Tab-separated table of C-alpha atoms in Angstrom:
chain	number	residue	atom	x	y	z
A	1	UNK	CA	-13.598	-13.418	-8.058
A	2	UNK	CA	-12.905	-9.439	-7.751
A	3	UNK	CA	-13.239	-6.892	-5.287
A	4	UNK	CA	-14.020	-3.633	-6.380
A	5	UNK	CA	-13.000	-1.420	-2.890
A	6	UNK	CA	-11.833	1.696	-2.306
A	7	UNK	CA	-9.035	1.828	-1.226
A	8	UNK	CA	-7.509	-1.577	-1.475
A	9	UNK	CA	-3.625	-2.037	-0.420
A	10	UNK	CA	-3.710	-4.845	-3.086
A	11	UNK	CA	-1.421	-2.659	-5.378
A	12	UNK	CA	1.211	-1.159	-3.658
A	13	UNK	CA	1.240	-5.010	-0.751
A	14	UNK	CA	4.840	-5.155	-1.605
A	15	UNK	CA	6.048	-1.714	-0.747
A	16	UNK	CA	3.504	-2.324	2.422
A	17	UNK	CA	5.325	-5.306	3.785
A	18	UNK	CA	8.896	-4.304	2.539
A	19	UNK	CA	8.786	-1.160	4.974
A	20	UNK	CA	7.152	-3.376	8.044
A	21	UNK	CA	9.934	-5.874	7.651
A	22	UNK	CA	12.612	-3.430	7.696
A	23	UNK	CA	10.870	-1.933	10.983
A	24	UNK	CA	9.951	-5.265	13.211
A	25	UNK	CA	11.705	-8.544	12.413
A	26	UNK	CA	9.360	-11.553	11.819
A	27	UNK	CA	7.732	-12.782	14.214
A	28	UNK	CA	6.790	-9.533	15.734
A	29	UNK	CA	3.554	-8.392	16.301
A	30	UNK	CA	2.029	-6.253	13.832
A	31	UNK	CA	-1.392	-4.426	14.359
A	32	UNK	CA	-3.791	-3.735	10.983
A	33	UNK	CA	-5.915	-1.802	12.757
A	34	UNK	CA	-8.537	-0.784	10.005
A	35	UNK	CA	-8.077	-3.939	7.812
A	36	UNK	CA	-10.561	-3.800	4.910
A	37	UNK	CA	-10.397	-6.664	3.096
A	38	UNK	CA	-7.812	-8.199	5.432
A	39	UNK	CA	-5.358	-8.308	2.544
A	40	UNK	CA	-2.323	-6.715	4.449
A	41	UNK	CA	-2.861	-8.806	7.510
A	42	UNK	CA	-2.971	-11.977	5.511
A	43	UNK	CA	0.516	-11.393	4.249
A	44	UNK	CA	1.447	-10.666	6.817
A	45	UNK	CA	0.377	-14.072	8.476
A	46	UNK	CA	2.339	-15.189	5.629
A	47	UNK	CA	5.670	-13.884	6.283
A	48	UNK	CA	5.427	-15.351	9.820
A	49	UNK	CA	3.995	-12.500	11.849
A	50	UNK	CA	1.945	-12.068	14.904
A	51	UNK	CA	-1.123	-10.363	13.187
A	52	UNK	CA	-3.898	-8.239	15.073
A	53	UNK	CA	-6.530	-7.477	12.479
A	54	UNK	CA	-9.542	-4.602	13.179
A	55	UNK	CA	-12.102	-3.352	11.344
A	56	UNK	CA	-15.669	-1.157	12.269
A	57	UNK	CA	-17.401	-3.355	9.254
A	58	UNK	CA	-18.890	-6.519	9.877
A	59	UNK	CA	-18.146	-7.941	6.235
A	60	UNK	CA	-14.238	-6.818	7.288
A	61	UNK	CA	-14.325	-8.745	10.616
A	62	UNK	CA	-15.621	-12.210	8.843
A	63	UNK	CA	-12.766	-11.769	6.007
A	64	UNK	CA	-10.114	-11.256	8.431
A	65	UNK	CA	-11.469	-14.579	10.394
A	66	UNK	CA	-11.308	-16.269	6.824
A	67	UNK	CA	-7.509	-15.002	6.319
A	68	UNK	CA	-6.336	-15.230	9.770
A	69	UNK	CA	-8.202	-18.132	12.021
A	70	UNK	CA	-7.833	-21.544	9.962
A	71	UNK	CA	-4.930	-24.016	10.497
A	72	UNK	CA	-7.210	-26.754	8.325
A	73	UNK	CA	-10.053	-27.601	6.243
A	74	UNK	CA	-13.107	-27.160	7.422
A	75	UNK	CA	-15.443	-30.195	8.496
A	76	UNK	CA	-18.535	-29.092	8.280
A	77	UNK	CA	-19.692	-31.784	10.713
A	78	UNK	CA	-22.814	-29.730	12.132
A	79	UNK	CA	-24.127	-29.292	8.591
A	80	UNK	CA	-23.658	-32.861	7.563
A	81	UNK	CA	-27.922	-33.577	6.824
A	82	UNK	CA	-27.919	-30.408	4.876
A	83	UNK	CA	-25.369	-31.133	2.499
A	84	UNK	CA	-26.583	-34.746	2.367
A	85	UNK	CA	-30.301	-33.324	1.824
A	86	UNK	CA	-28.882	-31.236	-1.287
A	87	UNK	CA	-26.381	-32.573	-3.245
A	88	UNK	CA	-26.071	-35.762	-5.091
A	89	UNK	CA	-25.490	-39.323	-3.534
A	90	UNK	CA	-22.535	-39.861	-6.085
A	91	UNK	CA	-21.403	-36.537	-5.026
A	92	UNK	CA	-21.440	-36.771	-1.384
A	93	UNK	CA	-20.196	-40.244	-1.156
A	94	UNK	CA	-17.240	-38.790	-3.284
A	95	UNK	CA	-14.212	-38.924	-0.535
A	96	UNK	CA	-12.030	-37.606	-2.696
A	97	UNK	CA	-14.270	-34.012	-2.549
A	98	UNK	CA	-13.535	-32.255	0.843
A	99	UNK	CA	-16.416	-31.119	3.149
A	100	UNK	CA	-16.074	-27.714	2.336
A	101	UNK	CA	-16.272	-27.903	-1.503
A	102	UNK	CA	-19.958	-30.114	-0.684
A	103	UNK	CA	-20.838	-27.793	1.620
A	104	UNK	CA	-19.920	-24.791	-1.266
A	105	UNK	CA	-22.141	-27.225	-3.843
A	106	UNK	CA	-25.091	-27.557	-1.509
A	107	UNK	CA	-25.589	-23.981	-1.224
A	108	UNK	CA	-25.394	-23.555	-4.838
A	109	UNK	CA	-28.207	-25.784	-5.037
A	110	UNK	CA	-30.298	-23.313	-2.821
A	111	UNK	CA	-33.761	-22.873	-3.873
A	112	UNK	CA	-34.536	-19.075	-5.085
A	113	UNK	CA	-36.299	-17.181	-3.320
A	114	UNK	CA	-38.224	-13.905	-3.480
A	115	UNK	CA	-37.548	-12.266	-0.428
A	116	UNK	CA	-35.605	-8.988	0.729
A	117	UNK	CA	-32.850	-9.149	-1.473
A	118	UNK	CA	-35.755	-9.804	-4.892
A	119	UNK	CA	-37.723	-6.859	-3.418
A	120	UNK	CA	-35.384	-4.690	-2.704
A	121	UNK	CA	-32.495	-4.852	-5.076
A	122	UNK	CA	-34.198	-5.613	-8.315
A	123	UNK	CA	-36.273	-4.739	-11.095
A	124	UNK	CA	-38.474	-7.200	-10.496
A	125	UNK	CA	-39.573	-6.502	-6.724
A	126	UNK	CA	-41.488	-3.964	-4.814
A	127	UNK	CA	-39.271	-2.015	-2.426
A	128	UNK	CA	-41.036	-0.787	0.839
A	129	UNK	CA	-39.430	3.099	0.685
A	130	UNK	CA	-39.452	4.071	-3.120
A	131	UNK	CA	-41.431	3.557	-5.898
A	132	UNK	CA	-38.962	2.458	-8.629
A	133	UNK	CA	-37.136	-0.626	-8.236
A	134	UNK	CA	-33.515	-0.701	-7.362
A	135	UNK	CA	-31.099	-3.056	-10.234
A	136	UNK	CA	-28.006	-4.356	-7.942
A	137	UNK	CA	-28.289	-7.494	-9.446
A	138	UNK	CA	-30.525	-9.614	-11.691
A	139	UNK	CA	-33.546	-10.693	-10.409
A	140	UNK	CA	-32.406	-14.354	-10.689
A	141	UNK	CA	-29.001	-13.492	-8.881
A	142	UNK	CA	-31.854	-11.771	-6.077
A	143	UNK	CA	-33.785	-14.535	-6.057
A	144	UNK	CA	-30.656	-16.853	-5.386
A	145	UNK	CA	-29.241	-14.424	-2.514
A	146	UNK	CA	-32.588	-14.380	-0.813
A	147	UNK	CA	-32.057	-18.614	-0.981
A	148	UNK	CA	-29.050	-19.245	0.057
A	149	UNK	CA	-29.197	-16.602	3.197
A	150	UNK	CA	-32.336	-18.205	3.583
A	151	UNK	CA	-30.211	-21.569	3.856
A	152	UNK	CA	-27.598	-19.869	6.008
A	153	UNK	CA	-29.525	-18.523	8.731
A	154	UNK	CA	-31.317	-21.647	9.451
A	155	UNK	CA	-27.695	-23.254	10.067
A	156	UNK	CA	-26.884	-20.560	12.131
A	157	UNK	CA	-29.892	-20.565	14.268
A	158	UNK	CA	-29.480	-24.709	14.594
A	159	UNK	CA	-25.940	-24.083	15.559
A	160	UNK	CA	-24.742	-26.244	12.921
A	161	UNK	CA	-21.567	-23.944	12.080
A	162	UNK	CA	-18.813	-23.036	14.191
A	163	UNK	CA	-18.213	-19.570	14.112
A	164	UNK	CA	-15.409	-19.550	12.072
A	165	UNK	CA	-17.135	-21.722	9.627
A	166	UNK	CA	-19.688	-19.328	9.720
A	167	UNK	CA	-17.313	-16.502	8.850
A	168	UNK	CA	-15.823	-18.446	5.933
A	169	UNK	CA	-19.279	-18.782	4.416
A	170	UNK	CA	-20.665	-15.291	4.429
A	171	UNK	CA	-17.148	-14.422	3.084
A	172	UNK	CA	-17.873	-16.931	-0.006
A	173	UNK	CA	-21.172	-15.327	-0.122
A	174	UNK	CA	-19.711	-11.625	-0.142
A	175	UNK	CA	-17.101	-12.629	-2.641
A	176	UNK	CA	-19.637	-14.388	-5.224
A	177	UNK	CA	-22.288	-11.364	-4.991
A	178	UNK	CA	-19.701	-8.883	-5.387
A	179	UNK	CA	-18.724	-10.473	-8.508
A	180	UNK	CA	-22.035	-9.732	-10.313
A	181	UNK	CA	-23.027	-7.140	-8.692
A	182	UNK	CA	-24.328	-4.330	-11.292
A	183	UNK	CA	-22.455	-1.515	-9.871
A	184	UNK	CA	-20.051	1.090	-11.018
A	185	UNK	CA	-17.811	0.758	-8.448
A	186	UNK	CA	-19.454	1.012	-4.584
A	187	UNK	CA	-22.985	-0.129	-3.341
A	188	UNK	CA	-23.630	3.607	-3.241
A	189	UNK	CA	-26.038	3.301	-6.191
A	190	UNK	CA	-26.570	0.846	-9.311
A	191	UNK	CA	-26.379	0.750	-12.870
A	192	UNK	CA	-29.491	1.778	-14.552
A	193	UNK	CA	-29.221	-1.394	-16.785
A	194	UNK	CA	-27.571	-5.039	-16.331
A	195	UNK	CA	-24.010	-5.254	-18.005
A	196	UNK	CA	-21.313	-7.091	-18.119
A	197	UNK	CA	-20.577	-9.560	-15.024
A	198	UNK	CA	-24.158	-8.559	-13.592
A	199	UNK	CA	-25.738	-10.618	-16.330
A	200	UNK	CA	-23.387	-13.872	-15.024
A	201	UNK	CA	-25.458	-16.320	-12.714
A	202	UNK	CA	-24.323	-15.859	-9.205
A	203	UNK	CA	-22.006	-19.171	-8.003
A	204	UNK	CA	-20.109	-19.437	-5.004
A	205	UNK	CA	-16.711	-20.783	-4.715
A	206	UNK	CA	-14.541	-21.836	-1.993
A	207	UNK	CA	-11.717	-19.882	-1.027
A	208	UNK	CA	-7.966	-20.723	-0.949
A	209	UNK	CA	-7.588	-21.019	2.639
A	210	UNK	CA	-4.069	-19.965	4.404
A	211	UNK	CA	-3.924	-23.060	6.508
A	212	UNK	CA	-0.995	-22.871	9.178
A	213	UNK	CA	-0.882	-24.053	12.597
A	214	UNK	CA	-0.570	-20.429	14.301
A	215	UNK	CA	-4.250	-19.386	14.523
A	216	UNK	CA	-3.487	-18.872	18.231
A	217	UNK	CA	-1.063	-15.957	17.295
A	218	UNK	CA	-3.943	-14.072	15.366
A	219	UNK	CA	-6.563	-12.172	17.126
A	220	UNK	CA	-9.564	-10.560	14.987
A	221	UNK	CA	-11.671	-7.524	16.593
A	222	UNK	CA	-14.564	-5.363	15.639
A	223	UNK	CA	-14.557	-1.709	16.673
A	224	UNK	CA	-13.411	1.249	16.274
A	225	UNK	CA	-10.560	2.141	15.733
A	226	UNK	CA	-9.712	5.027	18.063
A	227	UNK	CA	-11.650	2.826	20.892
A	228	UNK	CA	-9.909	-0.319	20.118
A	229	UNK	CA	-6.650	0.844	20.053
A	230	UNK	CA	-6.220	1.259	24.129
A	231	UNK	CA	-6.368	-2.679	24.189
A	232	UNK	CA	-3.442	-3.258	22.008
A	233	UNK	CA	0.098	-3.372	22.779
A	234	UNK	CA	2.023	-4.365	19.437
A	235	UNK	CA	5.346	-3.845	17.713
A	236	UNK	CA	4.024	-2.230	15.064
A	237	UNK	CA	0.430	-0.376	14.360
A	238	UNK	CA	0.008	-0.140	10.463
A	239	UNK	CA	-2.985	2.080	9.881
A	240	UNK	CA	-4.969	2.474	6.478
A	241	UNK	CA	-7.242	5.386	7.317
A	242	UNK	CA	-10.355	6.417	4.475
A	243	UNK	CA	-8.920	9.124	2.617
A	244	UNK	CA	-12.170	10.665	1.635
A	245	UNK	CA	-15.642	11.726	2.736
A	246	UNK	CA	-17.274	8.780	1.460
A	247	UNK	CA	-18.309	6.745	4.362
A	248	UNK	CA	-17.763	3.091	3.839
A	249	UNK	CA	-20.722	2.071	5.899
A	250	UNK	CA	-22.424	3.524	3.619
A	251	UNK	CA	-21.243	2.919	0.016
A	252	UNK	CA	-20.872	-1.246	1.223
A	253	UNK	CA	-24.031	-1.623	2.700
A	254	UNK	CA	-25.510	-4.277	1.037
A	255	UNK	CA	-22.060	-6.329	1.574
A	256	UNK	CA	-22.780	-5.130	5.671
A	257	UNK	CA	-26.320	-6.877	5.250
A	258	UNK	CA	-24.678	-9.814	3.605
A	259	UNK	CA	-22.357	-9.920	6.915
A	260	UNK	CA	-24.828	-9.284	9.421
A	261	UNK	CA	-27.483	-11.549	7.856
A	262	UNK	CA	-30.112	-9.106	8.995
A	263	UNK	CA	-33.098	-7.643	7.269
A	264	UNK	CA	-32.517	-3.840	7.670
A	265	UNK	CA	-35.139	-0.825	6.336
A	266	UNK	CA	-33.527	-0.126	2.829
A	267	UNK	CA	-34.155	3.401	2.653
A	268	UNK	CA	-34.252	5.992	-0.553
A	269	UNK	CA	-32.814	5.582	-4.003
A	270	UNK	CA	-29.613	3.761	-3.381
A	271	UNK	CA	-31.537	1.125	-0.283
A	272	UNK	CA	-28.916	2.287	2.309
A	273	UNK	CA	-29.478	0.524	5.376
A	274	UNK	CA	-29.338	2.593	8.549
A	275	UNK	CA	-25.497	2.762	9.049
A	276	UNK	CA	-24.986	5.491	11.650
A	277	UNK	CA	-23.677	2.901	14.134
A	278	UNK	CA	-20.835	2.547	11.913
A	279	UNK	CA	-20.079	6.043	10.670
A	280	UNK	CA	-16.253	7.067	10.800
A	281	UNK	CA	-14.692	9.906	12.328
A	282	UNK	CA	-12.118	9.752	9.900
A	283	UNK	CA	-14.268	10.474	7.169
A	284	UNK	CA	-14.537	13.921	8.809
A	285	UNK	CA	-12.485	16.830	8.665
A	286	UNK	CA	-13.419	18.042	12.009
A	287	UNK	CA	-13.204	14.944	13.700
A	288	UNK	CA	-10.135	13.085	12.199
A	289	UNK	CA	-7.357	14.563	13.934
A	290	UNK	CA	-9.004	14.006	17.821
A	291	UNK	CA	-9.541	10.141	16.301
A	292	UNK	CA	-5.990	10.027	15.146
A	293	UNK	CA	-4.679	11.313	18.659
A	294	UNK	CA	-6.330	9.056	20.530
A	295	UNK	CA	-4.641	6.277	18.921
A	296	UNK	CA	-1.513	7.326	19.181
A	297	UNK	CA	-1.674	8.440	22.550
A	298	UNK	CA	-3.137	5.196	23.685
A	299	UNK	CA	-1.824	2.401	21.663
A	300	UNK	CA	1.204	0.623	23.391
A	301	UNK	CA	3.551	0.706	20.425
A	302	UNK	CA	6.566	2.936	19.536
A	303	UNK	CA	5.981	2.360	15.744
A	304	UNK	CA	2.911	3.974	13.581
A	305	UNK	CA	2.927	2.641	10.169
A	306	UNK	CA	0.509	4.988	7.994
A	307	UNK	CA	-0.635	4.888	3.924
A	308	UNK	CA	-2.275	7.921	3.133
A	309	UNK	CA	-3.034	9.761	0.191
A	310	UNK	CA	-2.952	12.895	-1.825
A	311	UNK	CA	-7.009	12.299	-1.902
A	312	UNK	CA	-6.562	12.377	2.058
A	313	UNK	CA	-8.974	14.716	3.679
A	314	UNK	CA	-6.050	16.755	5.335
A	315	UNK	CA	-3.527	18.269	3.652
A	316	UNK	CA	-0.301	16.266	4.099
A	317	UNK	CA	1.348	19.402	5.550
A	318	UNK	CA	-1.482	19.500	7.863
A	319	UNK	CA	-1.898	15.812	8.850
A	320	UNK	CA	2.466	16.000	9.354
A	321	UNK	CA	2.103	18.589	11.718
A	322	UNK	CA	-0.493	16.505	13.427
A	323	UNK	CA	1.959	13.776	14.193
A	324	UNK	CA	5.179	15.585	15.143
A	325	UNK	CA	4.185	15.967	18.391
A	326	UNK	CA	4.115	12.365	18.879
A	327	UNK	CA	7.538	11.228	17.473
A	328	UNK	CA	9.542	11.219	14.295
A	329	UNK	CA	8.124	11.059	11.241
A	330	UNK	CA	9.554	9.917	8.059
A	331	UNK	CA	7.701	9.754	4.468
A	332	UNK	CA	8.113	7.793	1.029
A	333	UNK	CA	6.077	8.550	-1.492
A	334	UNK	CA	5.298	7.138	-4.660
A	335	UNK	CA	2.883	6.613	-7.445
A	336	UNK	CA	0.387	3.960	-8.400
A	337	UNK	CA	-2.894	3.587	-10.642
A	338	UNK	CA	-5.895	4.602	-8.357
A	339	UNK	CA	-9.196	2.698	-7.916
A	340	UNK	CA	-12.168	4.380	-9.823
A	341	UNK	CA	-15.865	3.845	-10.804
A	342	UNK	CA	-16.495	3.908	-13.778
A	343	UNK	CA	-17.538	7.294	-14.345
A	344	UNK	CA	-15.311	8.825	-12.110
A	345	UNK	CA	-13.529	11.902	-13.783
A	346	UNK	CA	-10.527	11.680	-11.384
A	347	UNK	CA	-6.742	11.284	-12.657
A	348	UNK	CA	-5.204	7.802	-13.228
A	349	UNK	CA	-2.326	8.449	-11.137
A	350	UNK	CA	-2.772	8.831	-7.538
A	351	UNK	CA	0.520	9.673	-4.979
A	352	UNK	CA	0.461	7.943	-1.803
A	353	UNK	CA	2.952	8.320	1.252
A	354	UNK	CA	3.837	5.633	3.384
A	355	UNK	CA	4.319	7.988	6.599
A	356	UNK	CA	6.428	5.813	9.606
A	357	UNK	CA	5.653	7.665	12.928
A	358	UNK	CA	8.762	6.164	15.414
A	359	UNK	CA	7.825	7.506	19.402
């Protein structure tokens, strides 16, 4: 399974960690205070860190959970009669299959159903706010979504998953849509015709869970960023701001509705959901350097870790001279191969800086 995200740490991790270790020992508290995918935070619960993981996105919050908040497998015990309702008898009496992987199977067994993910997000529904039908995925893959959220929700409501169970599951479900998911690159809009992975069935799969006894170490929050940042005290803050314009609550909003489990009004071409709640001063030029000050001016930590980008919305001369007034600042920069859409007409090569701001 893939995840096509902007701007994903997943290529440059090593220089990432390499620079934290040299600046807090292990064992030291590290904040990833806009986490993404979680992917920096996991490694760092890896490496034997104290890991504070935030994000404003929902889907964000339940992958960090996923990474961050298991010490072992999952038993599934509340949702024992609904994998026993639909998988096999030889399968469930099969001991040597863990709970998790049954629980994984039953859901792949959902029924289809057309509901708001067939009506909305393909050809083959009628969408409430436009006349053409959106193609995110195949109308079977719809169908399936609509059935196992369907499946999901009804757990939920029953209290039949723990919460962390709960955020394992709509991670599996994120992580198996994404993969066929006919899209270019973001949620922002779809390919006019099914190819490649899109045309796959959708199947869920567990995930290869980080299980250490240390969950109490690891604390997961959902908020923003320049709000949640007065509550922390840490050794050291990385920060992976948005570098562009492009507001993630927006281009990943069906992967938001996948989190939330909610039934939002899908509105124009692309089916946005109404995202304002989550929109990002740091997306903003006018608003990104108050947002940035207000972390470092509240945050309880001598030590700002920061990846930013030639792409970034301030000029680096500009956004340096926004943080001298807080400390010393010291840059490395170096290349890598950026993330694109497919039809994206921007250069392969993209130059980062890894900018450490010491109080």
């Amino acid at each position: 399974m893939g995840y096509r995200y902007i701007g994903s740490k997943s290529k440059i991790l090593d220089i990432v960690l390499n620079k934290i270790q040299k600046l807090a020992p292990v064992g030291s508290h590290i904040t990833d205070l806009m986490t993404g995918t979680a992917t920096v935070a996991i490694e760092l619960r890896k490496l034997g860190y104290k890991v504070t993981a935030n994000d404003l996105m929902t889907y964000s919050y339940h992958h960090a959970v996923t990474g961050l908040k298991f010490q072992r497998s999952p038993s599934f015990e509340g949702a024992f009669e609904f994998i026993e309702n639909n998988i096999t008898k030889k399968e469930f009496r099969d001991d040597s299959v863990s709970a998790y992987s049954k629980f994984i199977t039953a859901l792949n067994n959902s029924q289809p159903i057309k509901g708001y993910f067939w009506n909305e997000f393909s050809l083959d529904g009628s969408p409430k706010n436009t006349e053409k039908p959106r193609n995110y995925y195949s109308s079977e893959n719809a169908a399936k979504i609509d059935g196992i959220r369907a499946n999901i929700t009804k757990l939920k409501e029953k209290n039949s998953l723990t919460n962390v169970e709960l955020s394992l599951v709509l991670h599996d479900l994120i992580m198996g849509t994404n993969d066929i998911a006919n899209i270019a690159g973001t949620y922002g809009h779809h390919m006019a015709k099914l190819s490649g992975r899109a045309c796959d069935d959708l199947r869920l799969y567990t995930s290869d869970l980080l299980l250490l006894n240390d969950t109490e170490n690891h604390t997961v929050l959902q908020g923003y960023a320049e709000d949640v940042s007065s509550q922390i005290s840490c050794d050291v803050c990385y920060i992976d701001p948005p570098y562009m314009k492009r507001q993630y609550a927006a281009n990943y909003h069906i992967l938001e509705t996948l989190a939330r489990g909610d039934i939002p009004e899908a509105i124009g071409v692309s089916g946005l959901r109404p995202w304002r709640d989550q929109y990002s001063n740091f997306c903003t030029k006018t608003k990104i350097r108050d947002s940035f000050r207000k972390i470092f001016t509240n945050m309880k930590t001598n030590n700002f870790l920061i990846s930013y980008s030639e792409d970034g919305l301030l000029h680096l001369e500009d956004f340096i001279e926004l943080l001298t007034p807080y400390g010393q600042v010291e840059i490395d920069t170096f290349s890598h191969k950026r993330f694109k859409s497919n039809n994206s007409a921007l250069k392969n090569e993209l130059t980062e800086y890894l900018i450490h701001l010491q109080r």
